[in-house]
Amino acid sequence: MKVRNTNNIRRSYTIAFKRSAILHFDLSKSKKKTAENLKILRPSLIKWINQRQVIFNKLQRVNNRRVINDCNMKKPLFPDNEARLYDCKY
């Protein structure tokens, strides 16, 4: 069974998914079986395995829309307004 991206859609995966894929590979010792089980492309898995140290050392926080890297967080544009907004009690 060959997994192909026929829609030409750029896929993005969370750090947690990449970590679980690497751990799955460690247990199975087969890149092909891991890629087929997780329905990902084999070259992506190979790239993640090569970047193992970087992936496991990242500190990340999950937002409802995306994963935010803690070292690259955006500064608030209007800190006073945002502070008042989040201090409101409903």
Short mmCIF file of N, CA and C in Angstrom, two decimals:
data_model
loop_
_atom_site.label_atom_id
_atom_site.label_comp_id
_atom_site.label_asym_id
_atom_site.label_seq_id
_atom_site.Cartn_x
_atom_site.Cartn_y
_atom_site.Cartn_z
N MET A 1 0.85 -1.18 0.00
CA MET A 1 0.00 0.00 0.00
C MET A 1 0.89 1.24 0.00
N LYS A 2 0.70 2.05 -0.99
CA LYS A 2 1.49 3.27 -1.10
C LYS A 2 0.64 4.46 -0.72
N VAL A 3 1.18 5.31 0.13
CA VAL A 3 0.45 6.50 0.56
C VAL A 3 0.94 7.66 -0.29
N ARG A 4 0.00 8.30 -0.96
CA ARG A 4 0.36 9.43 -1.81
C ARG A 4 -0.53 10.62 -1.49
N ASN A 5 0.05 11.77 -1.67
CA ASN A 5 -0.70 13.00 -1.49
C ASN A 5 -1.19 13.42 -2.87
N THR A 6 -2.39 12.98 -3.24
CA THR A 6 -2.90 13.24 -4.58
C THR A 6 -3.52 14.62 -4.73
N ASN A 7 -3.82 15.28 -3.64
CA ASN A 7 -4.48 16.58 -3.71
C ASN A 7 -3.50 17.74 -3.76
N ASN A 8 -2.21 17.48 -3.66
CA ASN A 8 -1.19 18.52 -3.64
C ASN A 8 -1.44 19.54 -2.53
N ILE A 9 -1.89 19.06 -1.39
CA ILE A 9 -2.12 19.91 -0.23
C ILE A 9 -0.92 19.81 0.68
N ARG A 10 -0.43 20.94 1.12
CA ARG A 10 0.70 20.94 2.04
C ARG A 10 0.18 20.58 3.42
N ARG A 11 0.68 19.50 3.96
CA ARG A 11 0.24 19.03 5.27
C ARG A 11 1.13 19.61 6.36
N SER A 12 0.55 19.86 7.52
CA SER A 12 1.34 20.29 8.67
C SER A 12 0.95 19.42 9.85
N TYR A 13 1.93 19.07 10.65
CA TYR A 13 1.72 18.17 11.78
C TYR A 13 2.22 18.83 13.05
N THR A 14 1.58 18.52 14.16
CA THR A 14 2.00 19.07 15.44
C THR A 14 3.26 18.36 15.92
N ILE A 15 3.93 19.00 16.86
CA ILE A 15 5.13 18.41 17.45
C ILE A 15 4.77 17.11 18.16
N ALA A 16 3.61 17.07 18.81
CA ALA A 16 3.19 15.85 19.51
C ALA A 16 3.03 14.69 18.53
N PHE A 17 2.46 14.96 17.35
CA PHE A 17 2.31 13.91 16.34
C PHE A 17 3.67 13.44 15.84
N LYS A 18 4.58 14.39 15.61
CA LYS A 18 5.92 14.02 15.15
C LYS A 18 6.63 13.16 16.19
N ARG A 19 6.48 13.52 17.46
CA ARG A 19 7.10 12.73 18.53
C ARG A 19 6.52 11.32 18.56
N SER A 20 5.20 11.21 18.43
CA SER A 20 4.58 9.88 18.46
C SER A 20 5.00 9.06 17.24
N ALA A 21 5.19 9.70 16.09
CA ALA A 21 5.65 8.99 14.90
C ALA A 21 7.07 8.45 15.10
N ILE A 22 7.93 9.25 15.71
CA ILE A 22 9.30 8.82 15.97
C ILE A 22 9.31 7.66 16.97
N LEU A 23 8.48 7.75 18.01
CA LEU A 23 8.40 6.66 18.99
C LEU A 23 7.83 5.39 18.36
N HIS A 24 6.87 5.54 17.46
CA HIS A 24 6.31 4.39 16.74
C HIS A 24 7.40 3.73 15.91
N PHE A 25 8.22 4.53 15.24
CA PHE A 25 9.33 3.99 14.46
C PHE A 25 10.32 3.25 15.36
N ASP A 26 10.60 3.80 16.54
CA ASP A 26 11.53 3.14 17.46
C ASP A 26 11.04 1.75 17.85
N LEU A 27 9.73 1.59 17.98
CA LEU A 27 9.18 0.28 18.35
C LEU A 27 9.14 -0.68 17.16
N SER A 28 8.75 -0.18 15.99
CA SER A 28 8.59 -1.07 14.84
C SER A 28 9.87 -1.28 14.04
N LYS A 29 10.80 -0.32 14.11
CA LYS A 29 12.06 -0.37 13.35
C LYS A 29 11.85 -0.43 11.84
N SER A 30 10.68 0.00 11.39
CA SER A 30 10.38 -0.01 9.96
C SER A 30 9.77 1.33 9.57
N LYS A 31 10.47 2.05 8.71
CA LYS A 31 9.96 3.35 8.27
C LYS A 31 8.72 3.17 7.40
N LYS A 32 8.73 2.15 6.56
CA LYS A 32 7.60 1.91 5.66
C LYS A 32 6.33 1.59 6.45
N LYS A 33 6.42 0.69 7.42
CA LYS A 33 5.24 0.31 8.21
C LYS A 33 4.73 1.48 9.05
N THR A 34 5.66 2.25 9.61
CA THR A 34 5.26 3.41 10.40
C THR A 34 4.52 4.42 9.54
N ALA A 35 5.06 4.71 8.36
CA ALA A 35 4.42 5.68 7.46
C ALA A 35 3.04 5.19 7.03
N GLU A 36 2.92 3.91 6.73
CA GLU A 36 1.62 3.38 6.32
C GLU A 36 0.61 3.41 7.47
N ASN A 37 1.05 3.05 8.67
CA ASN A 37 0.13 3.04 9.82
C ASN A 37 -0.37 4.43 10.17
N LEU A 38 0.50 5.42 10.07
CA LEU A 38 0.13 6.79 10.44
C LEU A 38 -0.38 7.61 9.27
N LYS A 39 -0.37 7.01 8.06
CA LYS A 39 -0.84 7.67 6.83
C LYS A 39 -0.08 8.98 6.56
N ILE A 40 1.24 8.87 6.63
CA ILE A 40 2.10 10.01 6.31
C ILE A 40 3.07 9.58 5.23
N LEU A 41 3.72 10.54 4.62
CA LEU A 41 4.71 10.23 3.60
C LEU A 41 6.01 9.77 4.25
N ARG A 42 6.65 8.77 3.63
CA ARG A 42 7.89 8.23 4.18
C ARG A 42 9.00 9.26 4.24
N PRO A 43 9.18 10.12 3.22
CA PRO A 43 10.24 11.14 3.33
C PRO A 43 10.03 12.10 4.50
N SER A 44 8.79 12.39 4.85
CA SER A 44 8.52 13.24 6.01
C SER A 44 8.98 12.55 7.28
N LEU A 45 8.68 11.26 7.39
CA LEU A 45 9.10 10.49 8.56
C LEU A 45 10.62 10.44 8.67
N ILE A 46 11.29 10.24 7.55
CA ILE A 46 12.76 10.19 7.54
C ILE A 46 13.33 11.52 8.01
N LYS A 47 12.74 12.62 7.54
CA LYS A 47 13.18 13.96 7.95
C LYS A 47 13.01 14.15 9.45
N TRP A 48 11.88 13.71 10.00
CA TRP A 48 11.63 13.85 11.44
C TRP A 48 12.60 13.00 12.25
N ILE A 49 12.92 11.81 11.75
CA ILE A 49 13.87 10.95 12.46
C ILE A 49 15.24 11.61 12.50
N ASN A 50 15.62 12.24 11.39
CA ASN A 50 16.91 12.94 11.35
C ASN A 50 16.93 14.17 12.26
N GLN A 51 15.77 14.77 12.49
CA GLN A 51 15.66 15.95 13.34
C GLN A 51 15.17 15.60 14.75
N ARG A 52 15.39 14.38 15.17
CA ARG A 52 14.89 13.87 16.45
C ARG A 52 15.22 14.78 17.62
N GLN A 53 16.47 15.21 17.75
CA GLN A 53 16.88 16.03 18.89
C GLN A 53 16.15 17.36 18.91
N VAL A 54 16.00 17.97 17.76
CA VAL A 54 15.32 19.27 17.67
C VAL A 54 13.85 19.12 18.06
N ILE A 55 13.21 18.07 17.57
CA ILE A 55 11.78 17.86 17.83
C ILE A 55 11.52 17.58 19.31
N PHE A 56 12.36 16.75 19.92
CA PHE A 56 12.12 16.40 21.32
C PHE A 56 12.57 17.49 22.29
N ASN A 57 13.39 18.43 21.84
CA ASN A 57 13.84 19.50 22.74
C ASN A 57 12.97 20.75 22.68
N LYS A 58 12.02 20.82 21.75
CA LYS A 58 11.19 22.02 21.62
C LYS A 58 10.19 22.11 22.76
N LEU A 59 10.09 23.30 23.32
CA LEU A 59 9.05 23.59 24.31
C LEU A 59 7.92 24.27 23.56
N GLN A 60 6.74 23.69 23.62
CA GLN A 60 5.64 24.25 22.85
C GLN A 60 4.37 24.29 23.67
N ARG A 61 3.55 25.25 23.32
CA ARG A 61 2.24 25.40 23.94
C ARG A 61 1.19 25.25 22.84
N VAL A 62 0.13 24.55 23.10
CA VAL A 62 -0.88 24.32 22.08
C VAL A 62 -1.97 25.37 22.22
N ASN A 63 -2.23 26.04 21.12
CA ASN A 63 -3.32 26.99 21.03
C ASN A 63 -4.47 26.28 20.31
N ASN A 64 -5.66 26.82 20.34
CA ASN A 64 -6.75 26.14 19.67
C ASN A 64 -6.62 26.18 18.15
N ARG A 65 -5.82 27.06 17.61
CA ARG A 65 -5.65 27.15 16.16
C ARG A 65 -4.32 26.61 15.68
N ARG A 66 -3.29 26.71 16.49
CA ARG A 66 -1.97 26.28 16.03
C ARG A 66 -1.07 26.05 17.23
N VAL A 67 0.07 25.48 16.96
CA VAL A 67 1.06 25.26 18.00
C VAL A 67 1.99 26.46 18.01
N ILE A 68 2.17 27.07 19.17
CA ILE A 68 2.99 28.27 19.28
C ILE A 68 4.31 27.91 19.93
N ASN A 69 5.38 28.29 19.30
CA ASN A 69 6.70 28.06 19.86
C ASN A 69 6.94 29.11 20.93
N ASP A 70 7.28 28.69 22.14
CA ASP A 70 7.41 29.62 23.27
C ASP A 70 8.46 30.70 23.04
N CYS A 71 9.53 30.39 22.32
CA CYS A 71 10.60 31.38 22.15
C CYS A 71 10.26 32.41 21.07
N ASN A 72 9.22 32.18 20.27
CA ASN A 72 8.87 33.10 19.19
C ASN A 72 7.49 33.72 19.37
N MET A 73 7.03 33.82 20.59
CA MET A 73 5.68 34.35 20.81
C MET A 73 5.58 35.81 20.41
N LYS A 74 4.43 36.16 19.85
CA LYS A 74 4.21 37.55 19.45
C LYS A 74 3.96 38.41 20.68
N LYS A 75 4.42 39.63 20.59
CA LYS A 75 4.15 40.61 21.64
C LYS A 75 2.76 41.21 21.38
N PRO A 76 1.98 41.48 22.41
CA PRO A 76 0.66 42.07 22.19
C PRO A 76 0.78 43.48 21.62
N LEU A 77 -0.10 43.80 20.68
CA LEU A 77 -0.07 45.13 20.07
C LEU A 77 -0.61 46.19 21.02
N PHE A 78 -1.63 45.83 21.76
CA PHE A 78 -2.25 46.76 22.70
C PHE A 78 -2.30 46.10 24.07
N PRO A 79 -1.19 46.11 24.80
CA PRO A 79 -1.15 45.35 26.07
C PRO A 79 -2.16 45.82 27.10
N ASP A 80 -2.46 47.11 27.15
CA ASP A 80 -3.43 47.61 28.13
C ASP A 80 -4.83 47.08 27.83
N ASN A 81 -5.22 47.15 26.56
CA ASN A 81 -6.55 46.66 26.18
C ASN A 81 -6.67 45.16 26.40
N GLU A 82 -5.63 44.43 26.05
CA GLU A 82 -5.68 42.98 26.22
C GLU A 82 -5.71 42.60 27.69
N ALA A 83 -5.01 43.34 28.52
CA ALA A 83 -5.03 43.05 29.96
C ALA A 83 -6.44 43.29 30.51
N ARG A 84 -7.08 44.38 30.09
CA ARG A 84 -8.45 44.66 30.54
C ARG A 84 -9.42 43.61 30.02
N LEU A 85 -9.23 43.17 28.80
CA LEU A 85 -10.12 42.18 28.19
C LEU A 85 -10.07 40.86 28.95
N TYR A 86 -8.87 40.42 29.28
CA TYR A 86 -8.74 39.12 29.94
C TYR A 86 -8.98 39.19 31.44
N ASP A 87 -9.03 40.39 32.02
CA ASP A 87 -9.33 40.53 33.43
C ASP A 87 -10.83 40.59 33.71
N CYS A 88 -11.64 40.70 32.66
CA CYS A 88 -13.10 40.77 32.85
C CYS A 88 -13.61 39.49 33.47
N LYS A 89 -14.57 39.64 34.36
CA LYS A 89 -15.22 38.49 34.97
C LYS A 89 -16.65 38.43 34.46
N TYR A 90 -17.02 37.26 34.01
CA TYR A 90 -18.36 37.10 33.45
C TYR A 90 -19.30 36.55 34.47
#
